[in-house]
Structure formats: C-alpha cells, structure tokens
Amino acid sequence: MSGQITHSAMAAASVLGGMAALGLTDNFVPFISERGSLWQFHFIRSLMGFVILGAVVALGYGSFRMNRPWAVLARSFFPASAMLIYFGCLSVLPIGVVVAGLFTAPLFVVLICILFQGKPVGVFRWAAVIAGFAGAVMVIQPDPAALDPVAFLPIVAGLFYAVGAVATRAWCEGESTLSLTAGFFGLLGVFGLIGIFVVNVDAPAGHAGFVLRSWGPLDGAMLFWFAVQAVGSLIGIGLIFRGYQLGEASHVAVFEYSLLVFASFWAWVLWDQTVSPLGLWGMVLIAIAGTVIALRSTAAERAA
C-alpha cells in the first residue's frame, strides 16, 4: 500500500510539473506571434524537437520504430490539428479561454464513445457533459450582438484532441511513447511547411498577422523563443507521459486540469490578463466535469 501511495504521489507531481512547464511556455507565444508566423513556428519547433529526440535515441533511451506507421500517422493528425488551432488562438484570445476550450476534450470523448463505439454512459457522465459545455459557454461568454466565431475555435481544438485521445488507445496500442511523440511533432512540422508555401496574403502587423504570415524574421530573439517552446513542450509532454506510466490513468488525468491554473496565473503575471468571475466558475465546472468523466469511466471499465 505504501509503494502504491508513493507511485500515486510521484505521478501527481510529474503531471503537475508537466502542466506547470506548459502553462509557462505557452504564455511566451505572444513574443513569437508579434513578428513571427504560426507555420514557421511549428516547422522550426518540430525541427528542434527532432534534434532533441534524436539525441535521446542516440543515447539508447528509445527508438522511433513504429509497429503500424499508418495508424500512428492517422492518430497524429488529430492532436497535431488541435495544437495548430490552439497556438493560433493564443495570439488573439486570452490564454485562459483557449485552455478552457481545449479541456472540453473529455466531454467529446464521452460523445465519441456513445456515437461511434456504442458504449453505455450513465447519468453521471451525461450530467458531466452538460455541465462541462455550460462551463465552456461561461468562459467564452459569447455576445449574440457581436458573435465572434474565433472564440469557439478552442472548442474545435478540444474535439480534435478528443479524437486523438480515443485513437491512441484504439489504433496505437503497443506503440512506444517516443514513436507517438515523433509522429505528433513530425506531422506538426509538415503542417508548418505546407503553410509556409501555401499562405501568401498581405498579413497585418502584430499578433493579428500570426496565422496569416508565411514567414517572419529569424533573428536571435526568435530562435531563442522557438527553442524555449521546443524544450518546454518536450519537458512538459515527457513529464505528463511519465505520470501516466506511474499512476492510474483516471487519477492522473484529474491533475491535467492544473493547466487552467498555471496558464491563467502566468497570463496574469506576464500579460495582466484576468478572467472574469463567471469565467472562473466556468473553468471550475469544466474541471469538475472532466474529473467525473475520468473517474466514472474507470469505474465502468472495471465493472465490465
């Protein structure tokens, strides 16, 4: 029992550390979006990520070998698309709104299980889905008189992230963490490269042009922030994966919602961004809904 408690504590600490790293580094995106390009960012960050992953493989700590390359590629499409939307939104929306939208993913996982996998869902998880979507609306606070579709894009990112989560288990069982990470960063790099050549518009200056620019200045400051993002994301993702290896998935998943706190805290410190009281209650509803879904899903699997 003592060993189990120790592993659970280490798993929680690992996930909290990963979320703290991501919550901080994601707040540095405005330094990039002011002059850079979303597509350039993903392409160069992926190159840097592969250099780091290649060093890990060269030291004998894993392999890029995939058992089913097409399954890994298909699965990678969804989280890569989610992150493409996520980082694009960070340049024009408050980070608390963007993170809250992404964390609607567990709600979509439940809906996918119902609609496409025929799994039964009880009243608690249905209530959690409804509460979670209500929380998302409270965070976004759409104004019918001036409805901005961009505010709903983080929820689209949550949908793509959910499909990727379901696909990880359904399509990629037995694949290594390193191969899945490589597939994710590789496809994001391909998306970035395509965008560099396809996007060709007269982009406005500042953050508004982040998604519309094909390329930005590649000076020392930009390379520094790209490197910070590459290292920070690899550390964050690595700690999260480690947490899932140490602890039970349903218990570990609960601590992922700490990203709402870390991201909002650093947004307040660095950018003086605040979340309204209604938005804060919405974040609480999303976190509670995700926790209920994680715990009830595990209970249902054990019963089956």
PDB file of C-alpha atoms in Angstrom:
ATOM      1  CA  MET A   1       0.000   0.000   0.000  1.00  0.00           C
ATOM      2  CA  SER A   2       2.857   2.379   0.859  1.00  0.00           C
ATOM      3  CA  GLY A   3       4.501   1.766  -2.526  1.00  0.00           C
ATOM      4  CA  GLN A   4       1.223   2.400  -4.321  1.00  0.00           C
ATOM      5  CA  ILE A   5       0.736   5.688  -2.451  1.00  0.00           C
ATOM      6  CA  THR A   6       4.316   6.702  -3.281  1.00  0.00           C
ATOM      7  CA  HIS A   7       3.779   5.993  -7.006  1.00  0.00           C
ATOM      8  CA  SER A   8       0.497   7.905  -6.987  1.00  0.00           C
ATOM      9  CA  ALA A   9       2.179  10.900  -5.381  1.00  0.00           C
ATOM     10  CA  MET A  10       5.043  10.758  -7.874  1.00  0.00           C
ATOM     11  CA  ALA A  11       2.565  10.500 -10.762  1.00  0.00           C
ATOM     12  CA  ALA A  12       0.665  13.542  -9.497  1.00  0.00           C
ATOM     13  CA  ALA A  13       3.894  15.515  -9.032  1.00  0.00           C
ATOM     14  CA  SER A  14       5.057  14.550 -12.525  1.00  0.00           C
ATOM     15  CA  VAL A  15       1.835  15.686 -14.200  1.00  0.00           C
ATOM     16  CA  LEU A  16       1.736  18.885 -12.155  1.00  0.00           C
ATOM     17  CA  GLY A  17       5.324  19.588 -13.203  1.00  0.00           C
ATOM     18  CA  GLY A  18       4.450  18.970 -16.856  1.00  0.00           C
ATOM     19  CA  MET A  19       1.447  21.262 -16.701  1.00  0.00           C
ATOM     20  CA  ALA A  20       3.477  23.956 -14.933  1.00  0.00           C
ATOM     21  CA  ALA A  21       6.052  23.830 -17.739  1.00  0.00           C
ATOM     22  CA  LEU A  22       3.384  24.034 -20.470  1.00  0.00           C
ATOM     23  CA  GLY A  23       1.430  26.743 -18.638  1.00  0.00           C
ATOM     24  CA  LEU A  24       4.551  28.915 -18.528  1.00  0.00           C
ATOM     25  CA  THR A  25       5.926  28.300 -22.033  1.00  0.00           C
ATOM     26  CA  ASP A  26       2.528  28.714 -23.716  1.00  0.00           C
ATOM     27  CA  ASN A  27       2.435  32.232 -22.314  1.00  0.00           C
ATOM     28  CA  PHE A  28       5.552  33.067 -24.321  1.00  0.00           C
ATOM     29  CA  VAL A  29       3.703  32.640 -27.637  1.00  0.00           C
ATOM     30  CA  PRO A  30       2.911  36.403 -27.853  1.00  0.00           C
ATOM     31  CA  PHE A  31       6.665  37.045 -28.061  1.00  0.00           C
ATOM     32  CA  ILE A  32       6.618  34.926 -31.240  1.00  0.00           C
ATOM     33  CA  SER A  33       3.256  35.990 -32.687  1.00  0.00           C
ATOM     34  CA  GLU A  34       4.202  39.682 -32.658  1.00  0.00           C
ATOM     35  CA  ARG A  35       6.612  39.214 -35.585  1.00  0.00           C
ATOM     36  CA  GLY A  36       6.616  35.520 -36.448  1.00  0.00           C
ATOM     37  CA  SER A  37       4.398  33.073 -38.293  1.00  0.00           C
ATOM     38  CA  LEU A  38       2.331  30.184 -36.940  1.00  0.00           C
ATOM     39  CA  TRP A  39       3.593  27.984 -39.767  1.00  0.00           C
ATOM     40  CA  GLN A  40       7.223  28.985 -39.291  1.00  0.00           C
ATOM     41  CA  PHE A  41       6.827  28.394 -35.555  1.00  0.00           C
ATOM     42  CA  HIS A  42       5.572  24.812 -35.934  1.00  0.00           C
ATOM     43  CA  PHE A  43       8.108  23.925 -38.623  1.00  0.00           C
ATOM     44  CA  ILE A  44      11.151  25.188 -36.731  1.00  0.00           C
ATOM     45  CA  ARG A  45       9.932  23.956 -33.346  1.00  0.00           C
ATOM     46  CA  SER A  46       9.433  20.485 -34.817  1.00  0.00           C
ATOM     47  CA  LEU A  47      12.962  20.515 -36.275  1.00  0.00           C
ATOM     48  CA  MET A  48      14.346  21.462 -32.873  1.00  0.00           C
ATOM     49  CA  GLY A  49      12.190  18.833 -31.211  1.00  0.00           C
ATOM     50  CA  PHE A  50      13.524  16.126 -33.527  1.00  0.00           C
ATOM     51  CA  VAL A  51      17.109  17.149 -32.779  1.00  0.00           C
ATOM     52  CA  ILE A  52      16.392  16.633 -29.063  1.00  0.00           C
ATOM     53  CA  LEU A  53      14.504  13.360 -29.655  1.00  0.00           C
ATOM     54  CA  GLY A  54      17.299  12.173 -31.961  1.00  0.00           C
ATOM     55  CA  ALA A  55      19.815  12.785 -29.174  1.00  0.00           C
ATOM     56  CA  VAL A  56      17.622  10.744 -26.800  1.00  0.00           C
ATOM     57  CA  VAL A  57      17.561   7.848 -29.288  1.00  0.00           C
ATOM     58  CA  ALA A  58      21.311   8.126 -29.914  1.00  0.00           C
ATOM     59  CA  LEU A  59      21.902   7.760 -26.168  1.00  0.00           C
ATOM     60  CA  GLY A  60      19.955   4.493 -26.241  1.00  0.00           C
ATOM     61  CA  TYR A  61      16.780   5.630 -24.489  1.00  0.00           C
ATOM     62  CA  GLY A  62      14.257   4.508 -27.068  1.00  0.00           C
ATOM     63  CA  SER A  63      13.536   4.120 -30.756  1.00  0.00           C
ATOM     64  CA  PHE A  64      11.497   5.824 -33.470  1.00  0.00           C
ATOM     65  CA  ARG A  65      10.363   2.420 -34.789  1.00  0.00           C
ATOM     66  CA  MET A  66       6.604   2.175 -35.308  1.00  0.00           C
ATOM     67  CA  ASN A  67       4.666  -1.093 -35.434  1.00  0.00           C
ATOM     68  CA  ARG A  68       1.895   0.442 -37.559  1.00  0.00           C
ATOM     69  CA  PRO A  69       3.192   3.664 -39.183  1.00  0.00           C
ATOM     70  CA  TRP A  70      -0.113   4.494 -40.898  1.00  0.00           C
ATOM     71  CA  ALA A  71      -2.020   4.147 -37.631  1.00  0.00           C
ATOM     72  CA  VAL A  72       0.454   6.444 -35.873  1.00  0.00           C
ATOM     73  CA  LEU A  73       0.212   8.940 -38.743  1.00  0.00           C
ATOM     74  CA  ALA A  74      -3.604   8.891 -38.709  1.00  0.00           C
ATOM     75  CA  ARG A  75      -3.679   9.311 -34.931  1.00  0.00           C
ATOM     76  CA  SER A  76      -1.108  12.129 -35.073  1.00  0.00           C
ATOM     77  CA  PHE A  77      -3.310  14.122 -37.451  1.00  0.00           C
ATOM     78  CA  PHE A  78      -5.848  14.899 -34.722  1.00  0.00           C
ATOM     79  CA  PRO A  79      -3.653  16.157 -31.841  1.00  0.00           C
ATOM     80  CA  ALA A  80      -1.457  17.984 -34.367  1.00  0.00           C
ATOM     81  CA  SER A  81      -4.553  19.731 -35.778  1.00  0.00           C
ATOM     82  CA  ALA A  82      -5.655  20.530 -32.228  1.00  0.00           C
ATOM     83  CA  MET A  83      -2.323  22.176 -31.449  1.00  0.00           C
ATOM     84  CA  LEU A  84      -2.371  24.078 -34.738  1.00  0.00           C
ATOM     85  CA  ILE A  85      -5.691  25.645 -33.709  1.00  0.00           C
ATOM     86  CA  TYR A  86      -4.605  26.039 -30.078  1.00  0.00           C
ATOM     87  CA  PHE A  87      -1.453  28.033 -30.817  1.00  0.00           C
ATOM     88  CA  GLY A  88      -3.206  30.084 -33.481  1.00  0.00           C
ATOM     89  CA  CYS A  89      -5.839  31.086 -30.924  1.00  0.00           C
ATOM     90  CA  LEU A  90      -3.210  32.030 -28.327  1.00  0.00           C
ATOM     91  CA  SER A  91      -2.254  35.006 -30.485  1.00  0.00           C
ATOM     92  CA  VAL A  92      -5.747  36.558 -30.487  1.00  0.00           C
ATOM     93  CA  LEU A  93      -7.596  35.210 -27.408  1.00  0.00           C
ATOM     94  CA  PRO A  94      -6.829  35.214 -23.658  1.00  0.00           C
ATOM     95  CA  ILE A  95      -4.927  32.070 -22.749  1.00  0.00           C
ATOM     96  CA  GLY A  96      -7.497  31.110 -20.082  1.00  0.00           C
ATOM     97  CA  VAL A  97     -10.223  30.988 -22.735  1.00  0.00           C
ATOM     98  CA  VAL A  98      -8.049  28.916 -25.087  1.00  0.00           C
ATOM     99  CA  VAL A  99      -7.005  26.389 -22.430  1.00  0.00           C
ATOM    100  CA  ALA A 100     -10.583  26.041 -21.175  1.00  0.00           C
ATOM    101  CA  GLY A 101     -11.738  25.315 -24.733  1.00  0.00           C
ATOM    102  CA  LEU A 102      -9.065  22.648 -25.163  1.00  0.00           C
ATOM    103  CA  PHE A 103     -10.140  20.979 -21.933  1.00  0.00           C
ATOM    104  CA  THR A 104     -13.585  20.268 -23.301  1.00  0.00           C
ATOM    105  CA  ALA A 105     -11.846  17.221 -24.833  1.00  0.00           C
ATOM    106  CA  PRO A 106     -13.071  14.723 -22.155  1.00  0.00           C
ATOM    107  CA  LEU A 107     -16.643  15.776 -22.915  1.00  0.00           C
ATOM    108  CA  PHE A 108     -16.147  14.940 -26.585  1.00  0.00           C
ATOM    109  CA  VAL A 109     -14.515  11.634 -25.662  1.00  0.00           C
ATOM    110  CA  VAL A 110     -17.760  10.608 -23.958  1.00  0.00           C
ATOM    111  CA  LEU A 111     -19.818  11.631 -27.007  1.00  0.00           C
ATOM    112  CA  ILE A 112     -17.474   9.728 -29.346  1.00  0.00           C
ATOM    113  CA  CYS A 113     -17.770   6.616 -27.177  1.00  0.00           C
ATOM    114  CA  ILE A 114     -21.567   6.864 -27.369  1.00  0.00           C
ATOM    115  CA  LEU A 115     -21.972   7.720 -31.052  1.00  0.00           C
ATOM    116  CA  PHE A 116     -19.207   5.661 -32.649  1.00  0.00           C
ATOM    117  CA  GLN A 117     -18.290   2.913 -30.184  1.00  0.00           C
ATOM    118  CA  GLY A 118     -21.731   2.107 -28.770  1.00  0.00           C
ATOM    119  CA  LYS A 119     -20.578   2.282 -25.160  1.00  0.00           C
ATOM    120  CA  PRO A 120     -23.224   2.831 -22.460  1.00  0.00           C
ATOM    121  CA  VAL A 121     -22.940   6.043 -20.471  1.00  0.00           C
ATOM    122  CA  GLY A 122     -24.690   6.600 -17.168  1.00  0.00           C
ATOM    123  CA  VAL A 123     -26.460   9.632 -15.793  1.00  0.00           C
ATOM    124  CA  PHE A 124     -23.343  10.962 -14.019  1.00  0.00           C
ATOM    125  CA  ARG A 125     -21.290  11.216 -17.211  1.00  0.00           C
ATOM    126  CA  TRP A 126     -24.234  12.705 -19.123  1.00  0.00           C
ATOM    127  CA  ALA A 127     -24.577  15.312 -16.393  1.00  0.00           C
ATOM    128  CA  ALA A 128     -20.832  15.958 -16.574  1.00  0.00           C
ATOM    129  CA  VAL A 129     -21.027  16.530 -20.348  1.00  0.00           C
ATOM    130  CA  ILE A 130     -23.841  19.048 -19.921  1.00  0.00           C
ATOM    131  CA  ALA A 131     -22.046  20.799 -17.033  1.00  0.00           C
ATOM    132  CA  GLY A 132     -18.785  20.913 -18.971  1.00  0.00           C
ATOM    133  CA  PHE A 133     -20.338  22.534 -22.024  1.00  0.00           C
ATOM    134  CA  ALA A 134     -22.125  25.010 -19.758  1.00  0.00           C
ATOM    135  CA  GLY A 135     -18.742  25.819 -18.234  1.00  0.00           C
ATOM    136  CA  ALA A 136     -17.239  26.372 -21.695  1.00  0.00           C
ATOM    137  CA  VAL A 137     -20.010  28.836 -22.552  1.00  0.00           C
ATOM    138  CA  MET A 138     -19.399  30.646 -19.244  1.00  0.00           C
ATOM    139  CA  VAL A 139     -15.707  31.024 -20.107  1.00  0.00           C
ATOM    140  CA  ILE A 140     -16.277  32.163 -23.692  1.00  0.00           C
ATOM    141  CA  GLN A 141     -19.302  34.341 -22.800  1.00  0.00           C
ATOM    142  CA  PRO A 142     -20.498  34.757 -26.398  1.00  0.00           C
ATOM    143  CA  ASP A 143     -22.308  38.006 -27.103  1.00  0.00           C
ATOM    144  CA  PRO A 144     -25.206  37.391 -29.538  1.00  0.00           C
ATOM    145  CA  ALA A 145     -24.944  41.008 -30.669  1.00  0.00           C
ATOM    146  CA  ALA A 146     -21.284  40.615 -31.645  1.00  0.00           C
ATOM    147  CA  LEU A 147     -20.734  36.896 -32.096  1.00  0.00           C
ATOM    148  CA  ASP A 148     -17.104  36.095 -32.929  1.00  0.00           C
ATOM    149  CA  PRO A 149     -16.664  32.555 -34.323  1.00  0.00           C
ATOM    150  CA  VAL A 150     -12.967  32.669 -33.381  1.00  0.00           C
ATOM    151  CA  ALA A 151     -13.973  32.383 -29.713  1.00  0.00           C
ATOM    152  CA  PHE A 152     -15.332  28.890 -30.406  1.00  0.00           C
ATOM    153  CA  LEU A 153     -12.191  27.610 -32.165  1.00  0.00           C
ATOM    154  CA  PRO A 154     -10.594  26.365 -28.892  1.00  0.00           C
ATOM    155  CA  ILE A 155     -13.593  24.032 -28.524  1.00  0.00           C
ATOM    156  CA  VAL A 156     -12.878  22.712 -32.033  1.00  0.00           C
ATOM    157  CA  ALA A 157      -9.329  22.079 -30.817  1.00  0.00           C
ATOM    158  CA  GLY A 158     -10.851  20.154 -27.889  1.00  0.00           C
ATOM    159  CA  LEU A 159     -12.809  18.000 -30.353  1.00  0.00           C
ATOM    160  CA  PHE A 160      -9.690  17.145 -32.376  1.00  0.00           C
ATOM    161  CA  TYR A 161      -7.757  16.424 -29.179  1.00  0.00           C
ATOM    162  CA  ALA A 162     -10.531  14.074 -28.041  1.00  0.00           C
ATOM    163  CA  VAL A 163     -10.460  12.123 -31.310  1.00  0.00           C
ATOM    164  CA  GLY A 164      -6.693  11.787 -30.909  1.00  0.00           C
ATOM    165  CA  ALA A 165      -7.116  10.505 -27.349  1.00  0.00           C
ATOM    166  CA  VAL A 166      -9.599   7.834 -28.472  1.00  0.00           C
ATOM    167  CA  ALA A 167      -7.411   6.912 -31.460  1.00  0.00           C
ATOM    168  CA  THR A 168      -4.335   6.491 -29.255  1.00  0.00           C
ATOM    169  CA  ARG A 169      -5.925   3.552 -27.487  1.00  0.00           C
ATOM    170  CA  ALA A 170      -7.954   2.187 -30.415  1.00  0.00           C
ATOM    171  CA  TRP A 171      -5.293   2.368 -33.146  1.00  0.00           C
ATOM    172  CA  CYS A 172      -1.887   2.634 -31.456  1.00  0.00           C
ATOM    173  CA  GLU A 173      -1.838   0.080 -28.650  1.00  0.00           C
ATOM    174  CA  GLY A 174       1.711  -1.218 -28.230  1.00  0.00           C
ATOM    175  CA  GLU A 175       3.378   1.802 -29.847  1.00  0.00           C
ATOM    176  CA  SER A 176       6.132   3.469 -27.822  1.00  0.00           C
ATOM    177  CA  THR A 177       5.782   6.921 -26.288  1.00  0.00           C
ATOM    178  CA  LEU A 178       8.770   8.090 -28.332  1.00  0.00           C
ATOM    179  CA  SER A 179       7.253   6.963 -31.635  1.00  0.00           C
ATOM    180  CA  LEU A 180       3.925   8.670 -30.842  1.00  0.00           C
ATOM    181  CA  THR A 181       5.742  11.855 -29.833  1.00  0.00           C
ATOM    182  CA  ALA A 182       7.806  11.748 -33.024  1.00  0.00           C
ATOM    183  CA  GLY A 183       4.667  11.237 -35.122  1.00  0.00           C
ATOM    184  CA  PHE A 184       2.985  14.189 -33.427  1.00  0.00           C
ATOM    185  CA  PHE A 185       5.890  16.608 -33.886  1.00  0.00           C
ATOM    186  CA  GLY A 186       6.606  15.293 -37.384  1.00  0.00           C
ATOM    187  CA  LEU A 187       3.093  15.968 -38.631  1.00  0.00           C
ATOM    188  CA  LEU A 188       3.032  19.407 -36.998  1.00  0.00           C
ATOM    189  CA  GLY A 189       6.261  20.152 -38.847  1.00  0.00           C
ATOM    190  CA  VAL A 190       4.658  19.046 -42.130  1.00  0.00           C
ATOM    191  CA  PHE A 191       1.647  21.289 -41.429  1.00  0.00           C
ATOM    192  CA  GLY A 192       4.042  24.160 -40.809  1.00  0.00           C
ATOM    193  CA  LEU A 193       5.983  23.505 -44.020  1.00  0.00           C
ATOM    194  CA  ILE A 194       2.758  23.374 -46.067  1.00  0.00           C
ATOM    195  CA  GLY A 195       1.587  26.631 -44.514  1.00  0.00           C
ATOM    196  CA  ILE A 196       4.872  28.361 -45.305  1.00  0.00           C
ATOM    197  CA  PHE A 197       4.374  27.705 -49.019  1.00  0.00           C
ATOM    198  CA  VAL A 198       0.568  27.957 -49.211  1.00  0.00           C
ATOM    199  CA  VAL A 199      -0.149  31.034 -47.060  1.00  0.00           C
ATOM    200  CA  ASN A 200       0.519  34.059 -49.229  1.00  0.00           C
ATOM    201  CA  VAL A 201      -1.509  37.075 -48.084  1.00  0.00           C
ATOM    202  CA  ASP A 202      -0.761  40.618 -47.049  1.00  0.00           C
ATOM    203  CA  ALA A 203      -0.745  39.964 -43.310  1.00  0.00           C
ATOM    204  CA  PRO A 204      -1.395  42.781 -40.835  1.00  0.00           C
ATOM    205  CA  ALA A 205       1.320  43.783 -38.402  1.00  0.00           C
ATOM    206  CA  GLY A 206       1.397  42.445 -34.858  1.00  0.00           C
ATOM    207  CA  HIS A 207      -0.354  39.456 -33.315  1.00  0.00           C
ATOM    208  CA  ALA A 208      -3.257  39.596 -35.791  1.00  0.00           C
ATOM    209  CA  GLY A 209      -0.914  38.524 -38.585  1.00  0.00           C
ATOM    210  CA  PHE A 210       0.450  35.424 -36.809  1.00  0.00           C
ATOM    211  CA  VAL A 211      -1.744  32.936 -38.693  1.00  0.00           C
ATOM    212  CA  LEU A 212      -1.673  34.893 -41.979  1.00  0.00           C
ATOM    213  CA  ARG A 213       2.098  35.283 -42.326  1.00  0.00           C
ATOM    214  CA  SER A 214       4.039  32.626 -44.205  1.00  0.00           C
ATOM    215  CA  TRP A 215       7.381  33.610 -42.646  1.00  0.00           C
ATOM    216  CA  GLY A 216       8.768  36.063 -40.123  1.00  0.00           C
ATOM    217  CA  PRO A 217      12.233  37.298 -39.169  1.00  0.00           C
ATOM    218  CA  LEU A 218      14.537  34.532 -37.988  1.00  0.00           C
ATOM    219  CA  ASP A 219      16.871  36.505 -35.758  1.00  0.00           C
ATOM    220  CA  GLY A 220      18.437  35.561 -32.449  1.00  0.00           C
ATOM    221  CA  ALA A 221      15.423  36.571 -30.373  1.00  0.00           C
ATOM    222  CA  MET A 222      13.021  34.482 -32.462  1.00  0.00           C
ATOM    223  CA  LEU A 223      15.314  31.446 -32.418  1.00  0.00           C
ATOM    224  CA  PHE A 224      15.541  31.778 -28.634  1.00  0.00           C
ATOM    225  CA  TRP A 225      11.756  31.722 -28.190  1.00  0.00           C
ATOM    226  CA  PHE A 226      11.404  28.837 -30.667  1.00  0.00           C
ATOM    227  CA  ALA A 227      13.976  26.893 -28.622  1.00  0.00           C
ATOM    228  CA  VAL A 228      12.174  27.715 -25.365  1.00  0.00           C
ATOM    229  CA  GLN A 229       8.959  26.363 -26.861  1.00  0.00           C
ATOM    230  CA  ALA A 230      10.637  23.205 -28.177  1.00  0.00           C
ATOM    231  CA  VAL A 231      12.393  22.382 -24.897  1.00  0.00           C
ATOM    232  CA  GLY A 232       9.417  23.389 -22.750  1.00  0.00           C
ATOM    233  CA  SER A 233       6.927  21.305 -24.726  1.00  0.00           C
ATOM    234  CA  LEU A 234       9.173  18.233 -24.709  1.00  0.00           C
ATOM    235  CA  ILE A 235       9.750  18.543 -20.953  1.00  0.00           C
ATOM    236  CA  GLY A 236       6.049  19.092 -20.304  1.00  0.00           C
ATOM    237  CA  ILE A 237       4.888  16.222 -22.516  1.00  0.00           C
ATOM    238  CA  GLY A 238       7.618  13.939 -21.144  1.00  0.00           C
ATOM    239  CA  LEU A 239       6.575  14.593 -17.541  1.00  0.00           C
ATOM    240  CA  ILE A 240       2.913  14.003 -18.407  1.00  0.00           C
ATOM    241  CA  PHE A 241       3.701  10.693 -20.120  1.00  0.00           C
ATOM    242  CA  ARG A 242       5.821   9.718 -17.103  1.00  0.00           C
ATOM    243  CA  GLY A 243       2.915  10.481 -14.811  1.00  0.00           C
ATOM    244  CA  TYR A 244       0.660   8.153 -16.796  1.00  0.00           C
ATOM    245  CA  GLN A 245       3.294   5.426 -16.521  1.00  0.00           C
ATOM    246  CA  LEU A 246       3.475   5.789 -12.730  1.00  0.00           C
ATOM    247  CA  GLY A 247      -0.191   6.189 -11.827  1.00  0.00           C
ATOM    248  CA  GLU A 248      -3.674   5.053 -12.774  1.00  0.00           C
ATOM    249  CA  ALA A 249      -4.881   6.985 -15.806  1.00  0.00           C
ATOM    250  CA  SER A 250      -8.163   8.197 -14.294  1.00  0.00           C
ATOM    251  CA  HIS A 251      -6.409   9.600 -11.226  1.00  0.00           C
ATOM    252  CA  VAL A 252      -3.582  11.156 -13.226  1.00  0.00           C
ATOM    253  CA  ALA A 253      -5.961  12.812 -15.703  1.00  0.00           C
ATOM    254  CA  VAL A 254      -7.518  14.844 -12.899  1.00  0.00           C
ATOM    255  CA  PHE A 255      -4.236  16.734 -12.393  1.00  0.00           C
ATOM    256  CA  GLU A 256      -4.132  17.835 -16.038  1.00  0.00           C
ATOM    257  CA  TYR A 257      -6.696  20.486 -15.162  1.00  0.00           C
ATOM    258  CA  SER A 258      -3.986  22.296 -13.212  1.00  0.00           C
ATOM    259  CA  LEU A 259      -3.016  23.760 -16.598  1.00  0.00           C
ATOM    260  CA  LEU A 260      -6.036  26.074 -16.231  1.00  0.00           C
ATOM    261  CA  VAL A 261      -4.476  27.453 -13.047  1.00  0.00           C
ATOM    262  CA  PHE A 262      -0.861  27.632 -14.253  1.00  0.00           C
ATOM    263  CA  ALA A 263      -1.733  29.192 -17.618  1.00  0.00           C
ATOM    264  CA  SER A 264      -4.083  31.762 -16.088  1.00  0.00           C
ATOM    265  CA  PHE A 265      -1.580  32.620 -13.348  1.00  0.00           C
ATOM    266  CA  TRP A 266       1.267  33.293 -15.773  1.00  0.00           C
ATOM    267  CA  ALA A 267      -1.082  35.185 -18.113  1.00  0.00           C
ATOM    268  CA  TRP A 268      -1.870  37.466 -15.185  1.00  0.00           C
ATOM    269  CA  VAL A 269       1.813  37.876 -14.205  1.00  0.00           C
ATOM    270  CA  LEU A 270       3.205  38.354 -17.714  1.00  0.00           C
ATOM    271  CA  TRP A 271       0.371  39.979 -19.642  1.00  0.00           C
ATOM    272  CA  ASP A 272      -2.013  41.314 -16.982  1.00  0.00           C
ATOM    273  CA  GLN A 273      -4.765  39.094 -18.404  1.00  0.00           C
ATOM    274  CA  THR A 274      -7.562  38.357 -15.954  1.00  0.00           C
ATOM    275  CA  VAL A 275     -10.516  36.004 -16.059  1.00  0.00           C
ATOM    276  CA  SER A 276     -13.957  37.266 -15.070  1.00  0.00           C
ATOM    277  CA  PRO A 277     -15.678  35.677 -12.030  1.00  0.00           C
ATOM    278  CA  LEU A 278     -18.144  33.979 -14.400  1.00  0.00           C
ATOM    279  CA  GLY A 279     -15.235  32.617 -16.448  1.00  0.00           C
ATOM    280  CA  LEU A 280     -13.543  31.294 -13.308  1.00  0.00           C
ATOM    281  CA  TRP A 281     -16.705  29.429 -12.332  1.00  0.00           C
ATOM    282  CA  GLY A 282     -16.839  28.077 -15.872  1.00  0.00           C
ATOM    283  CA  MET A 283     -13.290  26.726 -15.509  1.00  0.00           C
ATOM    284  CA  VAL A 284     -14.296  25.069 -12.235  1.00  0.00           C
ATOM    285  CA  LEU A 285     -17.274  23.407 -13.966  1.00  0.00           C
ATOM    286  CA  ILE A 286     -15.042  22.130 -16.791  1.00  0.00           C
ATOM    287  CA  ALA A 287     -12.531  20.712 -14.288  1.00  0.00           C
ATOM    288  CA  ILE A 288     -15.259  19.028 -12.216  1.00  0.00           C
ATOM    289  CA  ALA A 289     -16.890  17.602 -15.349  1.00  0.00           C
ATOM    290  CA  GLY A 290     -13.595  16.167 -16.589  1.00  0.00           C
ATOM    291  CA  THR A 291     -12.837  14.666 -13.184  1.00  0.00           C
ATOM    292  CA  VAL A 292     -16.259  12.984 -13.002  1.00  0.00           C
ATOM    293  CA  ILE A 293     -15.846  11.594 -16.510  1.00  0.00           C
ATOM    294  CA  ALA A 294     -12.377  10.206 -15.756  1.00  0.00           C
ATOM    295  CA  LEU A 295     -13.428   8.523 -12.506  1.00  0.00           C
ATOM    296  CA  ARG A 296     -16.769   7.183 -13.768  1.00  0.00           C
ATOM    297  CA  SER A 297     -15.194   5.870 -16.994  1.00  0.00           C
ATOM    298  CA  THR A 298     -12.663   3.848 -14.996  1.00  0.00           C
ATOM    299  CA  ALA A 299     -15.396   2.504 -12.731  1.00  0.00           C
ATOM    300  CA  ALA A 300     -17.422   1.436 -15.793  1.00  0.00           C
ATOM    301  CA  GLU A 301     -14.397  -0.355 -17.311  1.00  0.00           C
ATOM    302  CA  ARG A 302     -13.780  -2.269 -14.085  1.00  0.00           C
ATOM    303  CA  ALA A 303     -17.438  -3.271 -13.875  1.00  0.00           C
ATOM    304  CA  ALA A 304     -17.279  -4.569 -17.439  1.00  0.00           C
TER     305      ALA A 304
END
